[in-house]
Amino acid sequence: MKTKEFNIATWNVRSMLQAGKMEEIADELKKCNIQITTLQKVRWPHDGWIKKKNYTLLYSGLKTAQDSLL
């Protein structure tokens, strides 16, 4: 039986609204040999995914302005 080990982490990034923040986070995760992570407080609206050469980012944020009141 083949097995593969993954390093999993979680990170409160406080916001990903600054230019270059996604690449900065990707670089740090690579340095720490993290293959899977959850990011909190991304602060992006809606949901979707972004496919880059070395990683894929899945995100889910506020659907409407009303959600921010909850």
Short mmCIF file of C-alpha atoms in Angstrom, two decimals:
data_model
loop_
_atom_site.label_atom_id
_atom_site.label_comp_id
_atom_site.label_asym_id
_atom_site.label_seq_id
_atom_site.Cartn_x
_atom_site.Cartn_y
_atom_site.Cartn_z
CA MET A 1 0.00 0.00 0.00
CA LYS A 2 1.30 3.45 -0.93
CA THR A 3 0.96 6.31 1.51
CA LYS A 4 1.71 9.99 1.17
CA GLU A 5 2.22 12.43 4.00
CA PHE A 6 0.90 16.00 3.89
CA ASN A 7 1.71 18.95 6.10
CA ILE A 8 -1.51 20.79 6.95
CA ALA A 9 -1.79 24.22 8.59
CA THR A 10 -4.16 27.06 9.36
CA TRP A 11 -3.31 30.77 9.16
CA ASN A 12 -5.15 33.96 10.14
CA VAL A 13 -3.95 36.27 7.36
CA ARG A 14 -6.12 39.20 8.59
CA SER A 15 -6.70 40.34 4.99
CA MET A 16 -5.65 39.52 1.46
CA LEU A 17 -6.69 42.89 0.03
CA GLN A 18 -3.10 44.09 -0.47
CA ALA A 19 -1.37 43.58 -3.82
CA GLY A 20 1.06 40.67 -3.73
CA LYS A 21 -0.36 39.13 -0.56
CA MET A 22 -1.33 35.86 -2.27
CA GLU A 23 2.21 35.30 -3.56
CA GLU A 24 3.68 36.25 -0.18
CA ILE A 25 1.53 33.62 1.54
CA ALA A 26 2.36 31.01 -1.13
CA ASP A 27 6.08 31.65 -0.66
CA GLU A 28 5.83 31.25 3.13
CA LEU A 29 3.86 28.02 2.83
CA LYS A 30 6.43 26.64 0.40
CA LYS A 31 9.29 27.52 2.79
CA CYS A 32 7.49 25.66 5.59
CA ASN A 33 6.71 22.70 3.32
CA ILE A 34 2.92 23.10 3.83
CA GLN A 35 0.83 21.40 1.14
CA ILE A 36 -2.67 22.20 2.44
CA THR A 37 -3.77 25.21 4.49
CA THR A 38 -6.89 27.06 5.53
CA LEU A 39 -6.78 30.85 5.56
CA GLN A 40 -8.99 32.87 7.88
CA LYS A 41 -10.01 36.52 7.51
CA VAL A 42 -9.25 36.66 3.77
CA ARG A 43 -12.01 39.33 3.47
CA TRP A 44 -12.88 38.66 -0.17
CA PRO A 45 -16.49 38.85 -1.34
CA HIS A 46 -18.37 35.93 -2.93
CA ASP A 47 -16.69 32.59 -3.59
CA GLY A 48 -14.60 30.97 -6.29
CA TRP A 49 -11.18 29.61 -7.07
CA ILE A 50 -7.92 30.91 -8.51
CA LYS A 51 -5.60 28.51 -10.31
CA LYS A 52 -1.92 29.45 -10.34
CA LYS A 53 1.08 27.50 -11.63
CA ASN A 54 2.09 26.08 -8.23
CA TYR A 55 -1.15 26.21 -6.22
CA THR A 56 -4.93 26.56 -6.30
CA LEU A 57 -6.80 28.88 -3.94
CA LEU A 58 -10.44 28.09 -3.08
CA TYR A 59 -12.29 30.82 -1.19
CA SER A 60 -15.70 31.59 0.23
CA GLY A 61 -16.61 35.03 1.52
CA LEU A 62 -19.60 37.25 2.15
CA LYS A 63 -22.44 36.76 -0.32
CA THR A 64 -24.10 40.15 0.27
CA ALA A 65 -23.57 43.30 2.30
CA GLN A 66 -26.33 42.02 4.63
CA ASP A 67 -24.08 39.05 5.56
CA SER A 68 -21.57 41.44 7.12
CA LEU A 69 -24.14 42.33 9.80
CA LEU A 70 -24.33 38.72 11.03
#
